[in-house]
Amino acid sequence: MTETAAPAGGPLTGLRVVELGTLLAGPFTGRLLGDLGAEIIKVEAPGKPDPIREWGKARYEGRSLWWPVQSRNKMCVTLNLREQRGQELLLRLVEHADVVTENFRPGTLERWGIGYDRMSEANPRVILARVSGYGQTGPYAERAGFASVSEAMGGLRHVNGYPGEAPPRMHLSLGDSLAGMFAAQGILAAIYERDVAGSGLGQVVDVSLMEASFAMLESTVPEYDRLGIVREPAGTNLAGIAPSNIFKSRDDLWMVIAANNDNLFRRLCDAMGRPELAGDTRFATHAARGENQEEIEGIVADWARERDAAEIDRVLNEAGVVCGPIYTVAEIFRDPQYASREMLVEHVDPEFGPYIGPGIVPKFSDTPGAVRWSGTWEHGSHNEEVYSGLLGLSDAELGRLREDGVI
């Protein structure tokens, strides 16, 4: 990392990350760092690229739309990590890197002879972020892990859905994304420790998909420990937190209305033209409303059912009540808040041209992140730039490495 203020390319400009691994959690970590200006060198096996290039059923111009967003702002190189010369070349990249990320099954890098011991010999400052199903240690460490199982064993699936029904999954790879965010957080913390707190050395950041899901469980752990409570799914509400639910409008749209503290509840009562409810002993306190949740939410549902969604949204937000519609992605595209916050950003694909992808989170006042380029489709599209420009290999050396299947 540079010691001067980051230029306009983003707050992580000057940080170099070598990304190993495929699909979601590890590469999502790289995407988050790349969005904020880090230089990401993504390594793919020659002839066996990241499967996310073809992931999913939806196709546009014959291409999956996962890859170009997941791999935006990344320099793509090919490298055979199973070959000795490939391993040696990786360690040369490590010499120039701040961070390496990987999401192989634990032990894979060690079997290839490029574990953290070798990496830290090449560069004592390098940070290795390892993302796996269950972490690098423990009895489950060597199991294969996917987001679906991590969400299940991490406790998220059990509290999702409706009582007595099969616990559904989110129609997203939530566990992967959560792990990627924790990995990015851990990397930044390790950089702070290395460069500011003063050790000057790198370390391993060990992220488990299961633990990333588990970390979302709020008070369920002490509730079980002290009270023996096993939190169950509650459908569209939170048991004992009322009114806070979804309510259907007259024009058949679902609205979230959350007025579960005393001030918000008084505002809701006034907005509904029912100020007397705020003083009703059944509803006057948070605890009372929790005990009479079905009754108070039934009253709110009756009120909402007589009004269109636009009116509910306007009336309650003007009254300072927390309220908003449940959006589809189509409605997100029409929403002015998303537009004003630049959360729908044009990307330009090298093959099929412009398309809209998600914007950058979070926002920075002085050094904003950016989509500098969409993911490239050519395997090893940045081989020459990285291997010649960064490592100084000649054209002849690159040619021999290609012929031998090393890159």
PDB file of N, CA and C in Angstrom, residues 179-235:
ATOM      1  N   ALA A 179     -19.616 -14.477   3.251  1.00  0.00           N
ATOM      2  CA  ALA A 179     -18.225 -14.858   3.465  1.00  0.00           C
ATOM      3  C   ALA A 179     -17.288 -13.912   2.733  1.00  0.00           C
ATOM      4  N   GLY A 180     -17.650 -13.511   1.515  1.00  0.00           N
ATOM      5  CA  GLY A 180     -16.822 -12.572   0.767  1.00  0.00           C
ATOM      6  C   GLY A 180     -16.692 -11.235   1.475  1.00  0.00           C
ATOM      7  N   MET A 181     -17.784 -10.766   2.072  1.00  0.00           N
ATOM      8  CA  MET A 181     -17.730  -9.495   2.794  1.00  0.00           C
ATOM      9  C   MET A 181     -16.868  -9.612   4.049  1.00  0.00           C
ATOM     10  N   PHE A 182     -16.998 -10.737   4.777  1.00  0.00           N
ATOM     11  CA  PHE A 182     -16.145 -10.923   5.955  1.00  0.00           C
ATOM     12  C   PHE A 182     -14.675 -11.045   5.551  1.00  0.00           C
ATOM     13  N   ALA A 183     -14.409 -11.683   4.403  1.00  0.00           N
ATOM     14  CA  ALA A 183     -13.029 -11.794   3.938  1.00  0.00           C
ATOM     15  C   ALA A 183     -12.455 -10.419   3.614  1.00  0.00           C
ATOM     16  N   ALA A 184     -13.236  -9.587   2.922  1.00  0.00           N
ATOM     17  CA  ALA A 184     -12.766  -8.234   2.614  1.00  0.00           C
ATOM     18  C   ALA A 184     -12.520  -7.449   3.900  1.00  0.00           C
ATOM     19  N   GLN A 185     -13.424  -7.583   4.853  1.00  0.00           N
ATOM     20  CA  GLN A 185     -13.250  -6.918   6.152  1.00  0.00           C
ATOM     21  C   GLN A 185     -11.978  -7.400   6.844  1.00  0.00           C
ATOM     22  N   GLY A 186     -11.768  -8.711   6.837  1.00  0.00           N
ATOM     23  CA  GLY A 186     -10.580  -9.270   7.470  1.00  0.00           C
ATOM     24  C   GLY A 186      -9.296  -8.817   6.794  1.00  0.00           C
ATOM     25  N   ILE A 187      -9.320  -8.750   5.464  1.00  0.00           N
ATOM     26  CA  ILE A 187      -8.144  -8.280   4.725  1.00  0.00           C
ATOM     27  C   ILE A 187      -7.803  -6.852   5.126  1.00  0.00           C
ATOM     28  N   LEU A 188      -8.804  -5.988   5.185  1.00  0.00           N
ATOM     29  CA  LEU A 188      -8.541  -4.592   5.535  1.00  0.00           C
ATOM     30  C   LEU A 188      -8.035  -4.469   6.966  1.00  0.00           C
ATOM     31  N   ALA A 189      -8.565  -5.303   7.872  1.00  0.00           N
ATOM     32  CA  ALA A 189      -8.071  -5.294   9.248  1.00  0.00           C
ATOM     33  C   ALA A 189      -6.622  -5.755   9.307  1.00  0.00           C
ATOM     34  N   ALA A 190      -6.275  -6.786   8.520  1.00  0.00           N
ATOM     35  CA  ALA A 190      -4.898  -7.289   8.499  1.00  0.00           C
ATOM     36  C   ALA A 190      -3.947  -6.257   7.893  1.00  0.00           C
ATOM     37  N   ILE A 191      -4.419  -5.515   6.901  1.00  0.00           N
ATOM     38  CA  ILE A 191      -3.607  -4.443   6.324  1.00  0.00           C
ATOM     39  C   ILE A 191      -3.351  -3.360   7.368  1.00  0.00           C
ATOM     40  N   TYR A 192      -4.377  -3.001   8.121  1.00  0.00           N
ATOM     41  CA  TYR A 192      -4.212  -1.995   9.181  1.00  0.00           C
ATOM     42  C   TYR A 192      -3.181  -2.466  10.197  1.00  0.00           C
ATOM     43  N   GLU A 193      -3.296  -3.733  10.607  1.00  0.00           N
ATOM     44  CA  GLU A 193      -2.352  -4.251  11.593  1.00  0.00           C
ATOM     45  C   GLU A 193      -0.928  -4.249  11.033  1.00  0.00           C
ATOM     46  N   ARG A 194      -0.808  -4.620   9.771  1.00  0.00           N
ATOM     47  CA  ARG A 194       0.519  -4.686   9.149  1.00  0.00           C
ATOM     48  C   ARG A 194       1.140  -3.301   8.971  1.00  0.00           C
ATOM     49  N   ASP A 195       0.354  -2.360   8.447  1.00  0.00           N
ATOM     50  CA  ASP A 195       0.911  -1.088   8.005  1.00  0.00           C
ATOM     51  C   ASP A 195       0.763   0.052   9.007  1.00  0.00           C
ATOM     52  N   VAL A 196      -0.172  -0.072   9.947  1.00  0.00           N
ATOM     53  CA  VAL A 196      -0.408   1.017  10.896  1.00  0.00           C
ATOM     54  C   VAL A 196      -0.043   0.600  12.319  1.00  0.00           C
ATOM     55  N   ALA A 197      -0.558  -0.539  12.773  1.00  0.00           N
ATOM     56  CA  ALA A 197      -0.272  -0.984  14.136  1.00  0.00           C
ATOM     57  C   ALA A 197       1.193  -1.351  14.302  1.00  0.00           C
ATOM     58  N   GLY A 198       1.833  -1.765  13.212  1.00  0.00           N
ATOM     59  CA  GLY A 198       3.271  -1.794  13.270  1.00  0.00           C
ATOM     60  C   GLY A 198       4.013  -3.088  13.111  1.00  0.00           C
ATOM     61  N   SER A 199       3.363  -4.246  12.945  1.00  0.00           N
ATOM     62  CA  SER A 199       4.147  -5.475  12.827  1.00  0.00           C
ATOM     63  C   SER A 199       4.911  -5.532  11.514  1.00  0.00           C
ATOM     64  N   GLY A 200       4.342  -4.937  10.466  1.00  0.00           N
ATOM     65  CA  GLY A 200       4.968  -4.978   9.155  1.00  0.00           C
ATOM     66  C   GLY A 200       4.863  -6.313   8.458  1.00  0.00           C
ATOM     67  N   LEU A 201       4.152  -7.258   9.058  1.00  0.00           N
ATOM     68  CA  LEU A 201       4.066  -8.612   8.530  1.00  0.00           C
ATOM     69  C   LEU A 201       2.635  -8.966   8.128  1.00  0.00           C
ATOM     70  N   GLY A 202       2.546  -9.863   7.174  1.00  0.00           N
ATOM     71  CA  GLY A 202       1.243 -10.379   6.788  1.00  0.00           C
ATOM     72  C   GLY A 202       0.791 -11.481   7.730  1.00  0.00           C
ATOM     73  N   GLN A 203      -0.398 -12.019   7.449  1.00  0.00           N
ATOM     74  CA  GLN A 203      -0.938 -13.123   8.235  1.00  0.00           C
ATOM     75  C   GLN A 203      -2.034 -13.795   7.423  1.00  0.00           C
ATOM     76  N   VAL A 204      -2.591 -14.868   7.967  1.00  0.00           N
ATOM     77  CA  VAL A 204      -3.684 -15.581   7.311  1.00  0.00           C
ATOM     78  C   VAL A 204      -5.017 -15.095   7.857  1.00  0.00           C
ATOM     79  N   VAL A 205      -5.941 -14.790   6.961  1.00  0.00           N
ATOM     80  CA  VAL A 205      -7.323 -14.466   7.308  1.00  0.00           C
ATOM     81  C   VAL A 205      -8.163 -15.678   6.929  1.00  0.00           C
ATOM     82  N   ASP A 206      -8.758 -16.328   7.910  1.00  0.00           N
ATOM     83  CA  ASP A 206      -9.458 -17.606   7.737  1.00  0.00           C
ATOM     84  C   ASP A 206     -10.958 -17.367   7.864  1.00  0.00           C
ATOM     85  N   VAL A 207     -11.679 -17.500   6.756  1.00  0.00           N
ATOM     86  CA  VAL A 207     -13.120 -17.218   6.718  1.00  0.00           C
ATOM     87  C   VAL A 207     -13.877 -18.492   6.374  1.00  0.00           C
ATOM     88  N   SER A 208     -14.892 -18.791   7.160  1.00  0.00           N
ATOM     89  CA  SER A 208     -15.757 -19.948   6.954  1.00  0.00           C
ATOM     90  C   SER A 208     -17.125 -19.482   6.489  1.00  0.00           C
ATOM     91  N   LEU A 209     -17.646 -20.108   5.431  1.00  0.00           N
ATOM     92  CA  LEU A 209     -19.004 -19.783   4.983  1.00  0.00           C
ATOM     93  C   LEU A 209     -20.021 -20.053   6.085  1.00  0.00           C
ATOM     94  N   MET A 210     -19.852 -21.165   6.795  1.00  0.00           N
ATOM     95  CA  MET A 210     -20.784 -21.494   7.866  1.00  0.00           C
ATOM     96  C   MET A 210     -20.749 -20.430   8.960  1.00  0.00           C
ATOM     97  N   GLU A 211     -19.554 -19.994   9.341  1.00  0.00           N
ATOM     98  CA  GLU A 211     -19.437 -18.991  10.397  1.00  0.00           C
ATOM     99  C   GLU A 211     -19.932 -17.629   9.944  1.00  0.00           C
ATOM    100  N   ALA A 212     -19.765 -17.312   8.648  1.00  0.00           N
ATOM    101  CA  ALA A 212     -20.286 -16.054   8.132  1.00  0.00           C
ATOM    102  C   ALA A 212     -21.804 -16.019   8.245  1.00  0.00           C
ATOM    103  N   SER A 213     -22.460 -17.160   8.003  1.00  0.00           N
ATOM    104  CA  SER A 213     -23.910 -17.243   8.175  1.00  0.00           C
ATOM    105  C   SER A 213     -24.282 -17.178   9.655  1.00  0.00           C
ATOM    106  N   PHE A 214     -23.543 -17.910  10.461  1.00  0.00           N
ATOM    107  CA  PHE A 214     -23.786 -17.943  11.908  1.00  0.00           C
ATOM    108  C   PHE A 214     -23.680 -16.557  12.540  1.00  0.00           C
ATOM    109  N   ALA A 215     -22.782 -15.736  12.000  1.00  0.00           N
ATOM    110  CA  ALA A 215     -22.571 -14.401  12.558  1.00  0.00           C
ATOM    111  C   ALA A 215     -23.794 -13.504  12.424  1.00  0.00           C
ATOM    112  N   MET A 216     -24.755 -13.892  11.606  1.00  0.00           N
ATOM    113  CA  MET A 216     -25.958 -13.091  11.390  1.00  0.00           C
ATOM    114  C   MET A 216     -27.074 -13.378  12.395  1.00  0.00           C
ATOM    115  N   LEU A 217     -26.856 -14.273  13.350  1.00  0.00           N
ATOM    116  CA  LEU A 217     -27.965 -14.796  14.157  1.00  0.00           C
ATOM    117  C   LEU A 217     -28.400 -13.916  15.325  1.00  0.00           C
ATOM    118  N   GLU A 218     -27.844 -12.722  15.440  1.00  0.00           N
ATOM    119  CA  GLU A 218     -28.309 -11.752  16.434  1.00  0.00           C
ATOM    120  C   GLU A 218     -28.330 -12.353  17.840  1.00  0.00           C
ATOM    121  N   SER A 219     -29.453 -12.295  18.527  1.00  0.00           N
ATOM    122  CA  SER A 219     -29.517 -12.717  19.936  1.00  0.00           C
ATOM    123  C   SER A 219     -29.894 -14.182  20.113  1.00  0.00           C
ATOM    124  N   THR A 220     -29.953 -14.944  19.025  1.00  0.00           N
ATOM    125  CA  THR A 220     -30.413 -16.326  19.165  1.00  0.00           C
ATOM    126  C   THR A 220     -29.465 -17.168  20.022  1.00  0.00           C
ATOM    127  N   VAL A 221     -28.170 -16.859  20.010  1.00  0.00           N
ATOM    128  CA  VAL A 221     -27.211 -17.666  20.783  1.00  0.00           C
ATOM    129  C   VAL A 221     -27.409 -17.469  22.294  1.00  0.00           C
ATOM    130  N   PRO A 222     -27.368 -16.232  22.815  1.00  0.00           N
ATOM    131  CA  PRO A 222     -27.619 -16.100  24.256  1.00  0.00           C
ATOM    132  C   PRO A 222     -29.040 -16.465  24.665  1.00  0.00           C
ATOM    133  N   GLU A 223     -30.004 -16.304  23.758  1.00  0.00           N
ATOM    134  CA  GLU A 223     -31.375 -16.722  24.086  1.00  0.00           C
ATOM    135  C   GLU A 223     -31.426 -18.218  24.370  1.00  0.00           C
ATOM    136  N   TYR A 224     -30.706 -18.992  23.567  1.00  0.00           N
ATOM    137  CA  TYR A 224     -30.672 -20.430  23.810  1.00  0.00           C
ATOM    138  C   TYR A 224     -29.843 -20.758  25.046  1.00  0.00           C
ATOM    139  N   ASP A 225     -28.703 -20.088  25.182  1.00  0.00           N
ATOM    140  CA  ASP A 225     -27.799 -20.379  26.297  1.00  0.00           C
ATOM    141  C   ASP A 225     -28.451 -20.100  27.645  1.00  0.00           C
ATOM    142  N   ARG A 226     -29.111 -18.966  27.788  1.00  0.00           N
ATOM    143  CA  ARG A 226     -29.651 -18.565  29.088  1.00  0.00           C
ATOM    144  C   ARG A 226     -31.103 -18.982  29.297  1.00  0.00           C
ATOM    145  N   LEU A 227     -31.866 -19.064  28.201  1.00  0.00           N
ATOM    146  CA  LEU A 227     -33.305 -19.298  28.352  1.00  0.00           C
ATOM    147  C   LEU A 227     -33.787 -20.586  27.690  1.00  0.00           C
ATOM    148  N   GLY A 228     -32.899 -21.253  26.943  1.00  0.00           N
ATOM    149  CA  GLY A 228     -33.311 -22.478  26.267  1.00  0.00           C
ATOM    150  C   GLY A 228     -34.240 -22.251  25.100  1.00  0.00           C
ATOM    151  N   ILE A 229     -34.292 -21.014  24.599  1.00  0.00           N
ATOM    152  CA  ILE A 229     -35.196 -20.694  23.490  1.00  0.00           C
ATOM    153  C   ILE A 229     -34.534 -21.053  22.164  1.00  0.00           C
ATOM    154  N   VAL A 230     -35.233 -21.808  21.338  1.00  0.00           N
ATOM    155  CA  VAL A 230     -34.805 -22.072  19.970  1.00  0.00           C
ATOM    156  C   VAL A 230     -35.682 -21.216  19.062  1.00  0.00           C
ATOM    157  N   ARG A 231     -35.088 -20.171  18.499  1.00  0.00           N
ATOM    158  CA  ARG A 231     -35.897 -19.280  17.656  1.00  0.00           C
ATOM    159  C   ARG A 231     -36.383 -20.040  16.432  1.00  0.00           C
ATOM    160  N   GLU A 232     -37.655 -19.908  16.155  1.00  0.00           N
ATOM    161  CA  GLU A 232     -38.297 -20.608  15.046  1.00  0.00           C
ATOM    162  C   GLU A 232     -38.637 -19.630  13.922  1.00  0.00           C
ATOM    163  N   PRO A 233     -38.907 -20.134  12.730  1.00  0.00           N
ATOM    164  CA  PRO A 233     -39.342 -19.239  11.654  1.00  0.00           C
ATOM    165  C   PRO A 233     -40.675 -18.603  12.003  1.00  0.00           C
ATOM    166  N   ALA A 234     -40.880 -17.393  11.516  1.00  0.00           N
ATOM    167  CA  ALA A 234     -42.101 -16.664  11.859  1.00  0.00           C
ATOM    168  C   ALA A 234     -42.785 -16.083  10.637  1.00  0.00           C
ATOM    169  N   GLY A 235     -42.491 -16.624   9.477  1.00  0.00           N
ATOM    170  CA  GLY A 235     -43.166 -16.141   8.276  1.00  0.00           C
ATOM    171  C   GLY A 235     -42.714 -14.748   7.909  1.00  0.00           C
TER     172      GLY A 235
END
